[in-house]
Structure formats: C-alpha cells, structure tokens
JSON list of C-alpha atoms in Angstrom, two decimals:
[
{"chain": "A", "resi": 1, "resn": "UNK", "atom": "CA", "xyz": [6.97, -38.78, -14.54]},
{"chain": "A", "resi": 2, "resn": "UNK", "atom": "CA", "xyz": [7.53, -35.29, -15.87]},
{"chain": "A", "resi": 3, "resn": "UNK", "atom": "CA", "xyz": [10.71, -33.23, -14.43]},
{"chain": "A", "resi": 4, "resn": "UNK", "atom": "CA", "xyz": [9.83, -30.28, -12.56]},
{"chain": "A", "resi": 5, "resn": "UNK", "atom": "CA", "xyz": [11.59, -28.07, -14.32]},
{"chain": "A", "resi": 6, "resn": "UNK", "atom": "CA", "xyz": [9.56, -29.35, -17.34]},
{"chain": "A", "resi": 7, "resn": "UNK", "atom": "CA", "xyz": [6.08, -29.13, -15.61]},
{"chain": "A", "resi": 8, "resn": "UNK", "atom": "CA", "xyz": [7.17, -25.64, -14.79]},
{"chain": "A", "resi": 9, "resn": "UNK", "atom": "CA", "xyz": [7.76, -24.42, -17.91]},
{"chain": "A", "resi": 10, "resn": "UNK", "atom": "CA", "xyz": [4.58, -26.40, -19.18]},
{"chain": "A", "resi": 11, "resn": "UNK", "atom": "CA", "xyz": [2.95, -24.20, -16.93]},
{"chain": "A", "resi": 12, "resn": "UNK", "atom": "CA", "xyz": [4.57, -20.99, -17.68]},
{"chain": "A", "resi": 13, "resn": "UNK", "atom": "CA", "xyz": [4.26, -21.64, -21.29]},
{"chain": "A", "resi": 14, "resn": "UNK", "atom": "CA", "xyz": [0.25, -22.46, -21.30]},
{"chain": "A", "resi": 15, "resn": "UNK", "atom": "CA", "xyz": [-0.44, -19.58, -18.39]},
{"chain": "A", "resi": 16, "resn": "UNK", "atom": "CA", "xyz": [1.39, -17.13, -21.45]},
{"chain": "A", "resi": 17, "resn": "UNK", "atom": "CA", "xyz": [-0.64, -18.17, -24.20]},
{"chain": "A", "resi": 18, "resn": "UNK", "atom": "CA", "xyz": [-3.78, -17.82, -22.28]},
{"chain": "A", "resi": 19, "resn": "UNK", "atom": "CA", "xyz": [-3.05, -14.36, -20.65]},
{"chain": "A", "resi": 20, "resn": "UNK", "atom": "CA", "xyz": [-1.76, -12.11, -23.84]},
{"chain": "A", "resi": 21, "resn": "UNK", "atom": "CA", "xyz": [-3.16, -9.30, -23.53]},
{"chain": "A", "resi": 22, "resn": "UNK", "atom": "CA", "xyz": [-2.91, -9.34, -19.73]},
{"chain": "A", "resi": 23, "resn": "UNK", "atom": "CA", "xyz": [0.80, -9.60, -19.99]},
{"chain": "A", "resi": 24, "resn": "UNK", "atom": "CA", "xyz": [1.29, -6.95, -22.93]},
{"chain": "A", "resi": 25, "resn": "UNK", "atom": "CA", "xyz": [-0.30, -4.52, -20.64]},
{"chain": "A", "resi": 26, "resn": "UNK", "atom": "CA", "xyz": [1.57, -5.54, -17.65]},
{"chain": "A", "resi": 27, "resn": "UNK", "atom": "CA", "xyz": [4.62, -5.01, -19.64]},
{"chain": "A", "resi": 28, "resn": "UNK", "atom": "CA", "xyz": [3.74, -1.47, -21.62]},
{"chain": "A", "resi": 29, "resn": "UNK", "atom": "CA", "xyz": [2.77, 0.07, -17.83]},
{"chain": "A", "resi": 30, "resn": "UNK", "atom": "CA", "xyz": [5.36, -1.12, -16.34]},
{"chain": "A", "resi": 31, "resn": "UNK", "atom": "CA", "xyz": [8.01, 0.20, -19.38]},
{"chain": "A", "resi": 32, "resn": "UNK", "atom": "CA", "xyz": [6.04, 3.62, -19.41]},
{"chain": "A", "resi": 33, "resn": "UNK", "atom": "CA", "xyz": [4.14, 4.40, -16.60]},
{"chain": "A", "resi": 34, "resn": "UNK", "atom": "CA", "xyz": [6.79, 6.09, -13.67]},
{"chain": "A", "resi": 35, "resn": "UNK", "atom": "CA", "xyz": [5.05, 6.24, -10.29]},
{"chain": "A", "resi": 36, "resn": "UNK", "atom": "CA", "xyz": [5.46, 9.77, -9.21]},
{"chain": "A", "resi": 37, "resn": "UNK", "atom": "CA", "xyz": [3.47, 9.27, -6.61]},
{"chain": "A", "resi": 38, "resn": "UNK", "atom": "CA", "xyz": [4.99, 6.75, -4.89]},
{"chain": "A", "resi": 39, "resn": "UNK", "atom": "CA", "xyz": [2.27, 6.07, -2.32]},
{"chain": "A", "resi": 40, "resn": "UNK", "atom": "CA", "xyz": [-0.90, 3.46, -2.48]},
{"chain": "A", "resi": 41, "resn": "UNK", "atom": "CA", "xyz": [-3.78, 4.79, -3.17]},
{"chain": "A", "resi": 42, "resn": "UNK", "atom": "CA", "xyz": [-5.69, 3.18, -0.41]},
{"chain": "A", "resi": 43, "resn": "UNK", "atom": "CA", "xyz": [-3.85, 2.95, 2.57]},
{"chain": "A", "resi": 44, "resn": "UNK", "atom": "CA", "xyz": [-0.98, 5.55, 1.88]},
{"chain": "A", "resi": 45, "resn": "UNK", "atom": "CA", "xyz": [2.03, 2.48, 1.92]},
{"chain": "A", "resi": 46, "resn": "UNK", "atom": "CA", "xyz": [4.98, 2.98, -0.31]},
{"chain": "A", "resi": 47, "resn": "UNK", "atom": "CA", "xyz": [6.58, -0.19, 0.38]},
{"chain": "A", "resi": 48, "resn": "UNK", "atom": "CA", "xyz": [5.85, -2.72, -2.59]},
{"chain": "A", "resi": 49, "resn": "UNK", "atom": "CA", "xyz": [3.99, -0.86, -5.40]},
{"chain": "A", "resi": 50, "resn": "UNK", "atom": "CA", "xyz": [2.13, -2.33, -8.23]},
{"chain": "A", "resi": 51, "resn": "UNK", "atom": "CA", "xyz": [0.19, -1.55, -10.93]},
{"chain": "A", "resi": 52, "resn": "UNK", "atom": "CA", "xyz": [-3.27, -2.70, -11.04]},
{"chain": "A", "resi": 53, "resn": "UNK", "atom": "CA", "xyz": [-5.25, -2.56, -14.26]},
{"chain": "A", "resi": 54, "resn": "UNK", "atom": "CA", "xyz": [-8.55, -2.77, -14.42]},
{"chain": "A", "resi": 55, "resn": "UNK", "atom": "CA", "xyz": [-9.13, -3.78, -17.43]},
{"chain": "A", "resi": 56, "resn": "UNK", "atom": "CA", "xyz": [-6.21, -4.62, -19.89]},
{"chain": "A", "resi": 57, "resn": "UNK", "atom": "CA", "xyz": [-8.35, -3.05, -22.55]},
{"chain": "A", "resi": 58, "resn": "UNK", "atom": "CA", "xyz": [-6.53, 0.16, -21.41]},
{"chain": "A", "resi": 59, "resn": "UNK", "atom": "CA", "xyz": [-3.31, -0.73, -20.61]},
{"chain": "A", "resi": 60, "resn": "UNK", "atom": "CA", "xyz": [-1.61, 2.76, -19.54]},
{"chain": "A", "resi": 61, "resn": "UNK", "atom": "CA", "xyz": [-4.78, 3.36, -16.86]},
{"chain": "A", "resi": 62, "resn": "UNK", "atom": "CA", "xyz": [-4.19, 1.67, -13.53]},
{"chain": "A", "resi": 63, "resn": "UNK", "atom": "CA", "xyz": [-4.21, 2.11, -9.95]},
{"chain": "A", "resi": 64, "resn": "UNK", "atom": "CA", "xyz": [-0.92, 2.59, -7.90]},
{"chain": "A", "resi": 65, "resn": "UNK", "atom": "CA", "xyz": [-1.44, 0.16, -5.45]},
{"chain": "A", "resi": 66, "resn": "UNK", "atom": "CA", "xyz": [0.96, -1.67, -2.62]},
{"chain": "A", "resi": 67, "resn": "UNK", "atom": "CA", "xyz": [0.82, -5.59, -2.44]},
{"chain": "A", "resi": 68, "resn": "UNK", "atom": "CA", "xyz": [-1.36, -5.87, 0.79]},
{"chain": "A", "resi": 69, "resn": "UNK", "atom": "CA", "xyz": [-3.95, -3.98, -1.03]},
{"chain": "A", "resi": 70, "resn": "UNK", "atom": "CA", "xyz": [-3.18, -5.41, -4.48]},
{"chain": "A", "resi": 71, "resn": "UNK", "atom": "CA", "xyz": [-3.63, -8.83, -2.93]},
{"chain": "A", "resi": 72, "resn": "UNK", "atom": "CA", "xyz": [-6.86, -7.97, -1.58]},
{"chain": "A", "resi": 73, "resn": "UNK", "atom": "CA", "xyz": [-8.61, -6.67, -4.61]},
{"chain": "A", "resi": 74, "resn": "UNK", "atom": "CA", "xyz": [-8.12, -10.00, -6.14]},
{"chain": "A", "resi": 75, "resn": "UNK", "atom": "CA", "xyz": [-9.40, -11.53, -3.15]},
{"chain": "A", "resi": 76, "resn": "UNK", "atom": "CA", "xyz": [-12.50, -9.74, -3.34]},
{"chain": "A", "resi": 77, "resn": "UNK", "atom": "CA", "xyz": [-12.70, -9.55, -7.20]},
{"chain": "A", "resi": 78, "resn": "UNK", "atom": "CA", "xyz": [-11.13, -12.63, -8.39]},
{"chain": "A", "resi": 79, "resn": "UNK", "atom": "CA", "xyz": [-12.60, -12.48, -11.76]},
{"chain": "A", "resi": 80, "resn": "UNK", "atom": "CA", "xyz": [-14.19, -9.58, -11.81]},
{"chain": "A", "resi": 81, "resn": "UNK", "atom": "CA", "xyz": [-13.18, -5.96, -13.07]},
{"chain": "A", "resi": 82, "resn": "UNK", "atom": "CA", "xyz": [-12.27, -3.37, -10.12]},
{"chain": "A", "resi": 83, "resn": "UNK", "atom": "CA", "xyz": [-14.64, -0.57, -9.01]}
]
C-alpha cells in the first residue's frame, strides 16, 4: 500500500501538471488584483471572497464572488465557461 501522505502528494503533483494555466492565473489575480469592492457580486456577501475567472485565457478579468456563490457556479457550470 501507498502512504497517504504519498498518495497525497501523487495527487497534488498530477492535479498541477494538468491545471497550468488554471493555477498561473489563480496566482497572477490573486498577487495583483486588490478587491476594492469588497462585496459579491451576486448576493452582496463580503464574508469569503474569491476570484472567479472565466476563462484563464484572461487571467486579470474575474468576478468578485463569495464562496456560497462561487460554489454554485461550479455546480451549475462544472465544465463549462461562466455567463
């Protein structure tokens, strides 16, 4: 059998190989994008704010959005780009 710890960072290693660009966006909004306005842009929350890109193409141009909501667009569009 293979540790946990080891299966783990199996894991982590394989899900950042396959999701590049994803995370160099994650990481260049989150570096230079300041939330100013610190409110969701659905339901007006401004506990728990993420940034949601919609497509990683354009990493600087996402949606302020707080985890309920967050959690729910990729509910609804799992694989699929937003709006």
């Amino acid at each position: 059998k293979t540790p946990y710890n080891l299966k783990t960072k199996l894991r982590i290693k394989k899900y950042k190989e396959n999701n590049i660009k994803k995370l160099k966006a994650q990481k260049l909004a989150e570096t230079k994008i300041k939330i100013i306005f610190p409110f969701c842009l659905y339901c007006g929350s401004n506990k728990k704010l993420h940034r949601h890109h919609e497509d990683y193409d354009y990493p600087l141009n996402v949606l302020i959005l707080c985890n309920d909501c967050h959690k729910k667009i990729h509910r609804k569009y799992p694989s699929k780009e937003f709006l």
